[in-house]
PDB file of C-alpha atoms in Angstrom:
ATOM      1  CA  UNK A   1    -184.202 -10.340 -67.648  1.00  0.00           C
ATOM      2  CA  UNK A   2    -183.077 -13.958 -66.838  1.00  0.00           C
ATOM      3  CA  UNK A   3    -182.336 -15.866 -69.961  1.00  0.00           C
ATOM      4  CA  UNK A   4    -182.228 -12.999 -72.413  1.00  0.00           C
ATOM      5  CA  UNK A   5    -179.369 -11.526 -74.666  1.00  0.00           C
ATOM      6  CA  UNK A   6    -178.264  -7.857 -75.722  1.00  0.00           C
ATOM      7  CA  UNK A   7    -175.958  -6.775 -78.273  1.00  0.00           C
ATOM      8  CA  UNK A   8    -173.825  -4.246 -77.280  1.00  0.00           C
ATOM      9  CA  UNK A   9    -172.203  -3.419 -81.105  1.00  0.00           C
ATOM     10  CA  UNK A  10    -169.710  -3.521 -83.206  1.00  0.00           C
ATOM     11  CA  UNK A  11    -166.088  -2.908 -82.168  1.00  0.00           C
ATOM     12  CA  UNK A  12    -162.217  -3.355 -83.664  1.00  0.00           C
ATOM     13  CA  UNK A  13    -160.467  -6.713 -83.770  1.00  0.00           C
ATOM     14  CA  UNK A  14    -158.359  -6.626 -80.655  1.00  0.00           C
ATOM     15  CA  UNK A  15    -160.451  -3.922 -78.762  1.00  0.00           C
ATOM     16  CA  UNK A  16    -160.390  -5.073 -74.968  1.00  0.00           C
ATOM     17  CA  UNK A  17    -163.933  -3.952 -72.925  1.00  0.00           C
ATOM     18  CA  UNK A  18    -165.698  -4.265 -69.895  1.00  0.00           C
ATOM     19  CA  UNK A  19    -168.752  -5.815 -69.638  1.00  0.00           C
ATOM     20  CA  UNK A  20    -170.601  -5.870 -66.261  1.00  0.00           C
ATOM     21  CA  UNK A  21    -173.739  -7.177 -64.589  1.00  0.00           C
ATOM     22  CA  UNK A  22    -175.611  -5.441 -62.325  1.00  0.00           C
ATOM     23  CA  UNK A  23    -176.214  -8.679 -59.389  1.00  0.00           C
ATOM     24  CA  UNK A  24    -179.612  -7.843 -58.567  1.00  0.00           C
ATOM     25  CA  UNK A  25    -179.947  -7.963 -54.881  1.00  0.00           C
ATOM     26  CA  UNK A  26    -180.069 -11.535 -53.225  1.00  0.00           C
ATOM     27  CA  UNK A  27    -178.056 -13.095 -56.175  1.00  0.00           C
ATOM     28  CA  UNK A  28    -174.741 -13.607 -56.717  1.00  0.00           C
ATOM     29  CA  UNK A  29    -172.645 -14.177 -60.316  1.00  0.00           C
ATOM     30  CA  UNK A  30    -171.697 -17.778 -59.505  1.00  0.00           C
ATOM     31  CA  UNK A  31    -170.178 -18.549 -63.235  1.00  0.00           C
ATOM     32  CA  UNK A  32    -168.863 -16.467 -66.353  1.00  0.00           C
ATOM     33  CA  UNK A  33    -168.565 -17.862 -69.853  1.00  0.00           C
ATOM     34  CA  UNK A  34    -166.990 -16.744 -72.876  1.00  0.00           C
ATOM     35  CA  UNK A  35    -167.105 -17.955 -76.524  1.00  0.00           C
ATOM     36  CA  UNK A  36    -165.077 -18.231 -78.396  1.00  0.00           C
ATOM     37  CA  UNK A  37    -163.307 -19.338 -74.904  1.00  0.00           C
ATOM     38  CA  UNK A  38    -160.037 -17.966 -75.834  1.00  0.00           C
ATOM     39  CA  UNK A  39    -161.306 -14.145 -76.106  1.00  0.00           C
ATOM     40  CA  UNK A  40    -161.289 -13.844 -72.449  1.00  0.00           C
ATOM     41  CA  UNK A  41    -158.976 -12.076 -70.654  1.00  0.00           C
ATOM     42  CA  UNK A  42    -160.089 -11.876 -66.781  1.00  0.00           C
ATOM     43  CA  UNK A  43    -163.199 -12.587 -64.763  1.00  0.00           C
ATOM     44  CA  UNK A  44    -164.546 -11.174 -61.550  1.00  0.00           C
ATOM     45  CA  UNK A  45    -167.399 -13.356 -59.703  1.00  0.00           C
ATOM     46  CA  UNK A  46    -167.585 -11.091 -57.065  1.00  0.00           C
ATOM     47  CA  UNK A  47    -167.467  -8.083 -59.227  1.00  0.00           C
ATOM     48  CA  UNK A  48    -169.887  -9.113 -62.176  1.00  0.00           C
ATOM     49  CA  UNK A  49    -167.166  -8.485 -64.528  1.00  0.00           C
ATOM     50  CA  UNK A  50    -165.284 -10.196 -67.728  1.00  0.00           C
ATOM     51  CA  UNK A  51    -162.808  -8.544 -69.854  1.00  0.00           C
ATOM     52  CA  UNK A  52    -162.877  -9.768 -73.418  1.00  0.00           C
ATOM     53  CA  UNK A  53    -160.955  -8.914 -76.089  1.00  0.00           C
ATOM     54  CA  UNK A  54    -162.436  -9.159 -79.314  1.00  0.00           C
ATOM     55  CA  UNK A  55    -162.233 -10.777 -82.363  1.00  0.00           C
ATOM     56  CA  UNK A  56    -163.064 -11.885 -85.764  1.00  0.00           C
ATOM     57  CA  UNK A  57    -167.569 -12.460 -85.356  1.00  0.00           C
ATOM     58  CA  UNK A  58    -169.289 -12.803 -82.476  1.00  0.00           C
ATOM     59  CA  UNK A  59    -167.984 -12.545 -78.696  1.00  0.00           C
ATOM     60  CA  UNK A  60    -170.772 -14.389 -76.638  1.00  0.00           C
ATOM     61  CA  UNK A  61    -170.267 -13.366 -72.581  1.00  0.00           C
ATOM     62  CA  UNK A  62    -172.711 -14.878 -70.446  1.00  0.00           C
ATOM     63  CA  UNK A  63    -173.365 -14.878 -66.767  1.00  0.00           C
ATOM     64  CA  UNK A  64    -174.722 -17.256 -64.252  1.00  0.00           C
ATOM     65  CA  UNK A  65    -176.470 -16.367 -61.184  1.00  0.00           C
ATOM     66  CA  UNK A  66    -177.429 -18.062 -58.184  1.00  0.00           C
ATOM     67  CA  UNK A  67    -180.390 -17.320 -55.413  1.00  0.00           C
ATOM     68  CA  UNK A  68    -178.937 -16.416 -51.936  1.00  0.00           C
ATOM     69  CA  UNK A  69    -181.201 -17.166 -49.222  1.00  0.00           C
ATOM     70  CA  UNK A  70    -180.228 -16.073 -44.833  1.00  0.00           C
ATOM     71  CA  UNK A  71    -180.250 -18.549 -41.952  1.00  0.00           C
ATOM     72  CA  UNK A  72    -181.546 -17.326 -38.904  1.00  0.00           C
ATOM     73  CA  UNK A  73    -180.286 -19.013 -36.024  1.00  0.00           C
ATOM     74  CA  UNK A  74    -182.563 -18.805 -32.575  1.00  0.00           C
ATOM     75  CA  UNK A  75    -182.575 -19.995 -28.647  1.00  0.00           C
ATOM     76  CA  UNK A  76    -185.448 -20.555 -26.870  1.00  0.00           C
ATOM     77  CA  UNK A  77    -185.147 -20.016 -22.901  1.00  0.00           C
ATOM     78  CA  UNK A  78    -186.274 -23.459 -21.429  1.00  0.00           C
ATOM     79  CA  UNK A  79    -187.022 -24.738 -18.158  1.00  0.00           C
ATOM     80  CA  UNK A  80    -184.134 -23.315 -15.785  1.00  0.00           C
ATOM     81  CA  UNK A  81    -182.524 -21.110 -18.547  1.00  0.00           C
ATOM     82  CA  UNK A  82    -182.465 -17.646 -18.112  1.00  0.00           C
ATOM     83  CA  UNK A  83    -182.934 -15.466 -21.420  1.00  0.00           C
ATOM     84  CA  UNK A  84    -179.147 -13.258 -22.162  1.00  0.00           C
ATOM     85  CA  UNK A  85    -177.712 -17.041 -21.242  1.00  0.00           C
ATOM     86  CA  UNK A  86    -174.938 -17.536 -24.067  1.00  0.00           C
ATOM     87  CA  UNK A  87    -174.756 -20.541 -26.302  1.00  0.00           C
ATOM     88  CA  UNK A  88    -172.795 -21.519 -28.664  1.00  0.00           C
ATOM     89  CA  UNK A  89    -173.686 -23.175 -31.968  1.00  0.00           C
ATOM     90  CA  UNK A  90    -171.503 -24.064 -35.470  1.00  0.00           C
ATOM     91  CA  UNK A  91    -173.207 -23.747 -38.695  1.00  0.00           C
ATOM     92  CA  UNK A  92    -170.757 -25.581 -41.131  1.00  0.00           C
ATOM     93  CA  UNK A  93    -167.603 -24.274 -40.262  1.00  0.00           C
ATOM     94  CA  UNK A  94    -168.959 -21.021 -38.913  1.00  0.00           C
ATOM     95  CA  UNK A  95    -169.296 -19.872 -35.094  1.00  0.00           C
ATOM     96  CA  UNK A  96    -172.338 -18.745 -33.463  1.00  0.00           C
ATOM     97  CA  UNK A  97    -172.998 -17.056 -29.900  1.00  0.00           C
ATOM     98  CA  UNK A  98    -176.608 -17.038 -29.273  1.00  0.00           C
ATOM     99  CA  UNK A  99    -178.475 -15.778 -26.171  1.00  0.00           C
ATOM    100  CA  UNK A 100    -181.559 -17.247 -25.151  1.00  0.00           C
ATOM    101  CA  UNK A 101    -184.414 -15.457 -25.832  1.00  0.00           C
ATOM    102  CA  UNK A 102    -182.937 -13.590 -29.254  1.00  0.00           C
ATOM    103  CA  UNK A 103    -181.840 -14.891 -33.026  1.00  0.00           C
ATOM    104  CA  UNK A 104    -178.665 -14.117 -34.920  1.00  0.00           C
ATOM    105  CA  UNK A 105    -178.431 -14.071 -38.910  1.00  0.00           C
ATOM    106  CA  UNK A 106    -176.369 -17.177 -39.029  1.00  0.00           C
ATOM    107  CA  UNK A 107    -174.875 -16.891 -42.844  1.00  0.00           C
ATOM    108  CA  UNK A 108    -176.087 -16.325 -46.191  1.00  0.00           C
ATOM    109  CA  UNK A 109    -176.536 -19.360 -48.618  1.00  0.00           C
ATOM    110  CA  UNK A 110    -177.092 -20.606 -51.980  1.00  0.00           C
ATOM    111  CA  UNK A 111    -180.339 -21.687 -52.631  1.00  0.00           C
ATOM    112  CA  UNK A 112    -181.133 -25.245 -51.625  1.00  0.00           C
ATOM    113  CA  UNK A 113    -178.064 -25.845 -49.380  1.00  0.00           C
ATOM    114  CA  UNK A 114    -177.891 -28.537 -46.644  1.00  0.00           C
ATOM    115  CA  UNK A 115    -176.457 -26.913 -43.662  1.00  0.00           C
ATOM    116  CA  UNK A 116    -175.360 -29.136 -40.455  1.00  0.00           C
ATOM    117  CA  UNK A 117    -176.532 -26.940 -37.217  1.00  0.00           C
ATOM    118  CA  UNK A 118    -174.722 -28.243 -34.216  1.00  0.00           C
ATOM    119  CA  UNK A 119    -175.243 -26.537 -30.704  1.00  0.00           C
ATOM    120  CA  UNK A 120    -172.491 -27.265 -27.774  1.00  0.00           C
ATOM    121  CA  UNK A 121    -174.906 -28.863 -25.514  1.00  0.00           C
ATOM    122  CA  UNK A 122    -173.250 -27.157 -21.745  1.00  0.00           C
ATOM    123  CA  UNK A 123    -173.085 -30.245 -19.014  1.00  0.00           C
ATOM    124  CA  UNK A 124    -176.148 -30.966 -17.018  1.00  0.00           C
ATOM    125  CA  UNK A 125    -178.608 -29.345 -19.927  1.00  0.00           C
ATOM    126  CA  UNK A 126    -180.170 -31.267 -22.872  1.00  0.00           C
ATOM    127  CA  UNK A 127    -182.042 -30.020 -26.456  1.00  0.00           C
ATOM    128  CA  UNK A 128    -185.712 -30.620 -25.303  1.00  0.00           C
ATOM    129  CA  UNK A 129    -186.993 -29.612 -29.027  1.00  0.00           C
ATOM    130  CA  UNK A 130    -185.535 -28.351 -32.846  1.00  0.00           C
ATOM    131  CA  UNK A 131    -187.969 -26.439 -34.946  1.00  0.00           C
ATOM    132  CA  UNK A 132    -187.507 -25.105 -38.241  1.00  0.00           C
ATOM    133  CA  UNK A 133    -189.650 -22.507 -40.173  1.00  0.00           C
ATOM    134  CA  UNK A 134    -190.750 -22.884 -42.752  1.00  0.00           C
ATOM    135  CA  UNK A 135    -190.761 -27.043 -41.405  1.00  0.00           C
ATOM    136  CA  UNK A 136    -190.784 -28.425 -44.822  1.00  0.00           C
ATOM    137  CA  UNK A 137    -187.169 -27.200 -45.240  1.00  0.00           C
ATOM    138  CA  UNK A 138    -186.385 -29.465 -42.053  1.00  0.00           C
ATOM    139  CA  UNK A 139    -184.367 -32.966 -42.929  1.00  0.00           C
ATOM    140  CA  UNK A 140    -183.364 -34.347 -39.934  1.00  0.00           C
ATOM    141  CA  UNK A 141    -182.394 -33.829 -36.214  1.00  0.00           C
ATOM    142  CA  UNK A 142    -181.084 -35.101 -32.809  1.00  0.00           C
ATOM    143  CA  UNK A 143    -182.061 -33.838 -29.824  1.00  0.00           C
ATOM    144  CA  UNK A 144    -179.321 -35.768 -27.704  1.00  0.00           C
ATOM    145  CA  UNK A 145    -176.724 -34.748 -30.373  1.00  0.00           C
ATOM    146  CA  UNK A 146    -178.066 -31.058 -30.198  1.00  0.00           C
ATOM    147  CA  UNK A 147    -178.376 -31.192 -33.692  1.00  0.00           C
ATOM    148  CA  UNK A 148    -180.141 -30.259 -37.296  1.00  0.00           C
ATOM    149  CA  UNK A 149    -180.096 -30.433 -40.467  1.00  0.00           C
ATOM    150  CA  UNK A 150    -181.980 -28.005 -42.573  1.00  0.00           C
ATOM    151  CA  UNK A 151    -182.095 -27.378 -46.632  1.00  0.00           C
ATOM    152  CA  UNK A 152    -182.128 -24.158 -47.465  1.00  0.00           C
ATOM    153  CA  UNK A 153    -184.828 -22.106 -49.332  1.00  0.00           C
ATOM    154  CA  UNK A 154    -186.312 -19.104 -50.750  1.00  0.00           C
ATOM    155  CA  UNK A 155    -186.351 -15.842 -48.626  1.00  0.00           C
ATOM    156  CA  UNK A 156    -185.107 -16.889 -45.170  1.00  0.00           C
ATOM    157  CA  UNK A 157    -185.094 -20.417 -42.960  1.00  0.00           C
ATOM    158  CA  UNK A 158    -185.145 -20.106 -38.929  1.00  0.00           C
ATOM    159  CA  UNK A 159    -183.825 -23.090 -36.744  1.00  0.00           C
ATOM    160  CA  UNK A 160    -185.394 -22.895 -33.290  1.00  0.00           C
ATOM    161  CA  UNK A 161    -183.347 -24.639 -30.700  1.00  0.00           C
ATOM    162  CA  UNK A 162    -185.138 -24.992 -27.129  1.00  0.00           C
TER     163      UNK A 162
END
């Protein structure tokens, strides 16, 4: 459980070993820590892993974990759009075709991230409306800038562009 230790024994001075997390699901290891410092040897985030080599006492390894949460990014069909019409959107740095009428999972996220939402606004059309459920995890938009801003939060958040 979160915040809780387990000793794993005794071994030799020197004696390199393994020790790995199991990342529940919707988490990911987002820091490792040894002490002594010194004792370790590598470190996999991604992995859940640390190699330590031990010494003289106690070898501490501890791992942090953070909450990932999914964007779901959605276009409504408005007046004169047809649903299957394409439209593109950039989430950060990140992509996004769209077709009205549908959503895409637009990313995974650490808990409590801003994300910027920006759709390509085609010529002659406009954003008539932004929604964002749940709307308490709304910050900000523009409609004539086609954009949103949204902080991310527990499960999943879905921006609504019409």
């Amino acid at each position: 459980p979160a915040g809780s230790c387990v000793s794993f024994g005794t071994y030799l001075h020197g004696t390199q070993i393994t020790v790995q997390e199991i990342i529940p699901t919707s988490m990911r290891v987002s820091g490792i820590a040894v002490d002594p410092s010194d004792r370790l040897v590598s470190a996999n985030l991604s992995a859940g892993t640390a190699v330590v080599r031990i010494g003289q006492g106690k070898t501490s390894v501890s791992f942090t974990n953070e909450l990932l949460v999914t964007l779901e990014l959605c276009k409504v069909a408005g007046t004169g759009v047809t649903n299957g019409t394409s439209f593109t959107f950039k989430v950060e740095t990140q992509t996004y075709s769209v077709a009205a009428g549908s959503c895409t999972n637009a990313g995974t996220f650490t808990f409590g991230t801003e994300v910027t939402i920006q759709e390509t606004v085609p010529g002659g059309m406009l954003v008539s409306d932004i929604t964002v459920n749940p709307s308490d995890r709304l910050i900000s938009t523009n409609l004539q800038a086609g954009s949103a801003v949204v902080k991310l939060g527990d499960g999943k958040t879905t921006v609504s562009f019409t």
